[in-house]
Amino acid sequence: SQQGEEDPQALSIQEGENATMNCSYKTSINNLQWYRQNSGRGLVHLILIRSNEREKHSGRLRVTLDTSKKSSSLLITASRAADTASYFCATPTGGGNKLTFGTGTQLKVEL
Amino acid sequence: SAVISQKPSRDICQRGTSLTIQCQVDSQVTMMFWYRQQPGQSLTLIATANQGSEATYESGFVIDKFPISRPNLTFSTLTVSNMSPEDSSIYLCSAGTGPGHNEQFFGPGTRLTVL
């Protein structure tokens, strides 16, 4: 199975609501990253959390990391239609800077 | 950070032909990578493009099918050879600025359709 599995696969919410996505991974990591992809385009790096951090904030984003459970969550607060995208977690693997991406969560924010 | 461009942005190709995708970074970077994203799927790493030497391929990807060049620290190409409909995907290049900088910067992708 994959290094990073995310749930839910798809999430549909109303504008203004919060969206939570979860990521589980299998091997030890030194950091975990979240990326956003708008409609089949390139990925944009959102936030990186290191293994010695439990929570990190960036604007409306809040990421948590539980290394004992090998899981992370991404919370988007007060969602907007522009947040509609696919969200992927990614973990470094094989040494160096290679990344393994999770299965992704497709978020739709409706007006 | 790094700004990455790719050419072409999309193409429709015939079975059995080859397509070369170009990736240009606006600054010198240590690491460059090529990914494939099949329809509705996540990203799968094809290879790490090494400057001045042969690329390092991931399991399931071979040089004969996906030859890669990286002549300098800002440019790389990926060729998809002898294409079949199963190669229809988005191909993305990315760049990493090296040790201590773990995030990657992505190009906009090349959407390939093989008929």
Short mmCIF file of C-alpha atoms in Angstrom, two decimals:
data_model
loop_
_atom_site.label_atom_id
_atom_site.label_comp_id
_atom_site.label_asym_id
_atom_site.label_seq_id
_atom_site.Cartn_x
_atom_site.Cartn_y
_atom_site.Cartn_z
CA SER A 1 0.00 0.00 0.00
CA GLN A 2 1.04 3.60 -0.39
CA GLN A 3 3.27 5.55 1.96
CA GLY A 4 0.65 8.26 2.26
CA GLU A 5 -3.02 7.52 2.28
CA GLU A 6 -5.50 10.29 2.70
CA ASP A 7 -9.07 10.48 3.72
CA PRO A 8 -11.57 11.41 2.76
CA GLN A 9 -10.99 10.91 -0.97
CA ALA A 10 -13.51 13.64 -1.65
CA LEU A 11 -15.05 16.35 0.50
CA SER A 12 -17.79 18.81 -0.34
CA ILE A 13 -18.57 21.70 2.00
CA GLN A 14 -20.23 25.10 2.00
CA GLU A 15 -18.24 28.31 1.91
CA GLY A 16 -17.38 29.43 5.41
CA GLU A 17 -17.20 25.91 6.82
CA ASN A 18 -13.99 24.22 7.94
CA ALA A 19 -12.42 21.38 5.97
CA THR A 20 -10.31 18.67 7.55
CA MET A 21 -8.19 16.19 5.63
CA ASN A 22 -6.16 13.36 7.10
CA CYS A 23 -2.99 11.65 5.98
CA SER A 24 -1.44 8.43 7.24
CA TYR A 25 2.04 7.23 6.43
CA LYS A 26 4.05 4.11 7.14
CA THR A 27 7.75 4.84 7.64
CA SER A 28 9.62 7.21 9.93
CA ILE A 29 9.89 10.73 8.58
CA ASN A 30 11.74 13.92 9.39
CA ASN A 31 9.05 16.12 7.91
CA LEU A 32 5.67 16.01 6.22
CA GLN A 33 4.44 18.45 3.61
CA TRP A 34 1.07 19.47 2.20
CA TYR A 35 0.52 20.58 -1.38
CA ARG A 36 -2.47 21.91 -3.31
CA GLN A 37 -3.26 21.20 -6.95
CA ASN A 38 -5.84 23.20 -8.85
CA SER A 39 -7.64 21.24 -11.55
CA GLY A 40 -4.79 19.19 -13.05
CA ARG A 41 -2.21 21.93 -12.89
CA GLY A 42 1.09 22.13 -11.03
CA LEU A 43 1.32 21.67 -7.30
CA VAL A 44 1.78 24.49 -4.84
CA HIS A 45 3.59 23.92 -1.58
CA LEU A 46 1.40 24.90 1.37
CA ILE A 47 3.18 24.01 4.56
CA LEU A 48 5.93 21.79 5.99
CA ILE A 49 5.85 20.37 9.50
CA ARG A 50 8.92 18.77 11.02
CA SER A 51 8.89 15.58 13.04
CA ASN A 52 9.59 17.46 16.27
CA GLU A 53 6.59 19.75 15.75
CA ARG A 54 3.05 18.85 16.73
CA GLU A 55 1.16 21.74 15.20
CA LYS A 56 1.82 24.51 12.72
CA HIS A 57 -0.26 27.40 11.41
CA SER A 58 -0.12 29.39 8.21
CA GLY A 59 -2.97 31.82 7.63
CA ARG A 60 -6.18 29.78 7.51
CA LEU A 61 -4.24 26.51 7.48
CA ARG A 62 -3.54 24.43 10.54
CA VAL A 63 -1.49 21.24 10.30
CA THR A 64 -0.99 18.68 13.03
CA LEU A 65 1.45 15.79 13.15
CA ASP A 66 1.27 12.75 15.39
CA THR A 67 4.39 10.68 14.83
CA SER A 68 3.23 7.99 17.25
CA LYS A 69 0.19 7.36 15.06
CA LYS A 70 2.03 8.20 11.84
CA SER A 71 -0.69 10.61 10.86
CA SER A 72 -1.20 14.24 9.97
CA SER A 73 -4.20 16.45 9.43
CA LEU A 74 -4.76 19.61 7.44
CA LEU A 75 -7.49 21.97 8.58
CA ILE A 76 -8.65 24.82 6.36
CA THR A 77 -10.76 27.26 8.32
CA ALA A 78 -13.46 29.56 6.91
CA SER A 79 -13.20 27.92 3.50
CA ARG A 80 -13.68 29.85 0.27
CA ALA A 81 -14.69 28.76 -3.22
CA ALA A 82 -11.09 29.42 -4.26
CA ASP A 83 -9.97 26.63 -1.92
CA THR A 84 -11.55 24.11 -4.31
CA ALA A 85 -8.63 21.89 -5.29
CA SER A 86 -6.95 18.56 -4.59
CA TYR A 87 -4.75 18.39 -1.51
CA PHE A 88 -1.85 15.99 -1.15
CA CYS A 89 0.41 15.10 1.72
CA ALA A 90 3.98 14.17 0.88
CA THR A 91 6.83 12.63 2.82
CA PRO A 92 10.54 12.43 2.03
CA THR A 93 11.68 8.92 1.15
CA GLY A 94 14.82 7.16 0.02
CA GLY A 95 17.05 9.84 1.46
CA GLY A 96 17.73 13.20 -0.14
CA ASN A 97 14.80 15.24 -1.34
CA LYS A 98 12.63 12.61 -3.04
CA LEU A 99 8.96 12.86 -2.10
CA THR A 100 6.25 10.23 -1.95
CA PHE A 101 2.77 11.67 -2.35
CA GLY A 102 -0.41 10.53 -0.70
CA THR A 103 -3.55 9.56 -2.55
CA GLY A 104 -5.03 13.04 -2.21
CA THR A 105 -8.29 14.60 -1.07
CA GLN A 106 -10.47 16.39 -3.60
CA LEU A 107 -12.09 19.37 -1.88
CA LYS A 108 -15.04 21.22 -3.33
CA VAL A 109 -16.23 24.40 -1.64
CA GLU A 110 -19.65 25.49 -2.79
CA LEU A 111 -21.10 28.97 -2.61
CA SER B 1 11.81 29.66 -4.21
CA ALA B 2 11.93 28.79 -7.89
CA VAL B 3 9.64 29.47 -10.83
CA ILE B 4 9.34 26.59 -13.27
CA SER B 5 7.99 26.54 -16.79
CA GLN B 6 7.22 23.55 -18.97
CA LYS B 7 6.74 23.15 -22.68
CA PRO B 8 4.47 22.04 -24.21
CA SER B 9 1.55 22.60 -21.87
CA ARG B 10 -0.42 19.92 -23.65
CA ASP B 11 -0.18 17.68 -26.67
CA ILE B 12 -2.10 15.01 -28.48
CA CYS B 13 0.14 12.36 -30.00
CA GLN B 14 -0.20 9.23 -32.07
CA ARG B 15 0.66 5.81 -30.78
CA GLY B 16 4.27 4.82 -31.45
CA THR B 17 5.65 8.35 -31.56
CA SER B 18 7.80 10.16 -28.97
CA LEU B 19 7.39 13.49 -27.20
CA THR B 20 10.04 15.55 -25.46
CA ILE B 21 8.96 17.78 -22.60
CA GLN B 22 11.13 20.69 -21.53
CA CYS B 23 11.46 22.06 -18.02
CA GLN B 24 13.12 25.41 -17.32
CA VAL B 25 13.86 26.81 -13.87
CA ASP B 26 14.47 30.51 -13.29
CA SER B 27 17.41 29.87 -10.98
CA GLN B 28 20.05 27.23 -10.43
CA VAL B 29 18.71 24.33 -8.39
CA THR B 30 20.33 21.27 -6.94
CA MET B 31 17.59 18.75 -7.56
CA MET B 32 15.16 18.26 -10.43
CA PHE B 33 12.52 15.56 -10.58
CA TRP B 34 9.98 14.21 -13.07
CA TYR B 35 6.58 12.90 -11.99
CA ARG B 36 3.69 11.25 -13.75
CA GLN B 37 0.09 11.80 -12.71
CA GLN B 38 -2.34 9.42 -14.34
CA PRO B 39 -5.98 10.55 -14.66
CA GLY B 40 -7.57 10.96 -11.25
CA GLN B 41 -4.49 9.66 -9.47
CA SER B 42 -1.73 10.98 -7.28
CA LEU B 43 1.82 11.76 -8.39
CA THR B 44 4.35 9.01 -9.01
CA LEU B 45 8.04 9.83 -9.20
CA ILE B 46 9.60 8.74 -12.48
CA ALA B 47 13.20 9.77 -11.87
CA THR B 48 15.63 12.23 -10.40
CA ALA B 49 17.38 14.24 -13.10
CA ASN B 50 21.07 14.48 -12.26
CA GLN B 51 23.15 17.28 -13.72
CA GLY B 52 25.90 15.93 -15.93
CA SER B 53 25.11 12.25 -15.34
CA GLU B 54 22.45 9.66 -15.97
CA ALA B 55 19.10 10.07 -14.25
CA THR B 56 18.14 7.88 -11.31
CA TYR B 57 14.97 5.97 -12.12
CA GLU B 58 12.36 4.67 -9.73
CA SER B 59 11.12 1.12 -9.77
CA GLY B 60 8.92 0.50 -12.78
CA PHE B 61 10.49 3.22 -14.95
CA VAL B 62 13.34 2.64 -17.40
CA ILE B 63 15.65 4.85 -19.38
CA ASP B 64 14.64 3.41 -22.75
CA LYS B 65 11.04 4.49 -22.18
CA PHE B 66 11.71 7.78 -20.38
CA PRO B 67 15.11 9.15 -21.36
CA ILE B 68 16.00 12.25 -19.35
CA SER B 69 18.60 14.91 -19.92
CA ARG B 70 19.90 17.57 -17.57
CA PRO B 71 22.67 19.52 -19.23
CA ASN B 72 22.87 22.25 -16.56
CA LEU B 73 21.41 23.39 -13.24
CA THR B 74 18.36 25.12 -14.73
CA PHE B 75 17.10 22.84 -17.51
CA SER B 76 15.91 19.28 -18.01
CA THR B 77 13.99 17.29 -20.60
CA LEU B 78 11.88 14.15 -20.36
CA THR B 79 11.10 12.11 -23.44
CA VAL B 80 8.16 9.73 -23.50
CA SER B 81 9.16 7.15 -26.11
CA ASN B 82 7.13 4.81 -28.29
CA MET B 83 3.94 6.07 -26.73
CA SER B 84 0.79 4.07 -26.12
CA PRO B 85 -2.60 5.24 -24.78
CA GLU B 86 -1.49 4.10 -21.31
CA ASP B 87 1.05 6.93 -21.32
CA SER B 88 -1.75 9.50 -21.34
CA SER B 89 -1.04 11.47 -18.16
CA ILE B 90 0.08 14.77 -16.80
CA TYR B 91 3.86 14.96 -16.58
CA LEU B 92 5.27 17.37 -14.02
CA CYS B 93 8.77 18.51 -13.31
CA SER B 94 9.82 19.88 -9.97
CA ALA B 95 12.88 21.40 -8.39
CA GLY B 96 14.33 21.23 -4.94
CA THR B 97 16.92 23.65 -3.71
CA GLY B 98 18.89 21.03 -1.83
CA PRO B 99 19.69 19.85 1.66
CA GLY B 100 17.80 21.71 4.35
CA HIS B 101 15.20 22.88 1.85
CA ASN B 102 12.76 20.04 1.63
CA GLU B 103 9.90 21.61 -0.27
CA GLN B 104 9.67 21.21 -4.02
CA PHE B 105 8.51 23.73 -6.59
CA PHE B 106 6.45 22.42 -9.46
CA GLY B 107 5.96 23.33 -13.06
CA PRO B 108 2.44 23.69 -14.45
CA GLY B 109 2.56 20.23 -16.01
CA THR B 110 2.26 18.82 -19.52
CA ARG B 111 -1.04 17.12 -20.30
CA LEU B 112 -0.37 14.31 -22.77
CA THR B 113 -3.04 12.41 -24.64
CA VAL B 114 -2.02 9.44 -26.75
CA LEU B 115 -4.46 8.21 -29.37
#
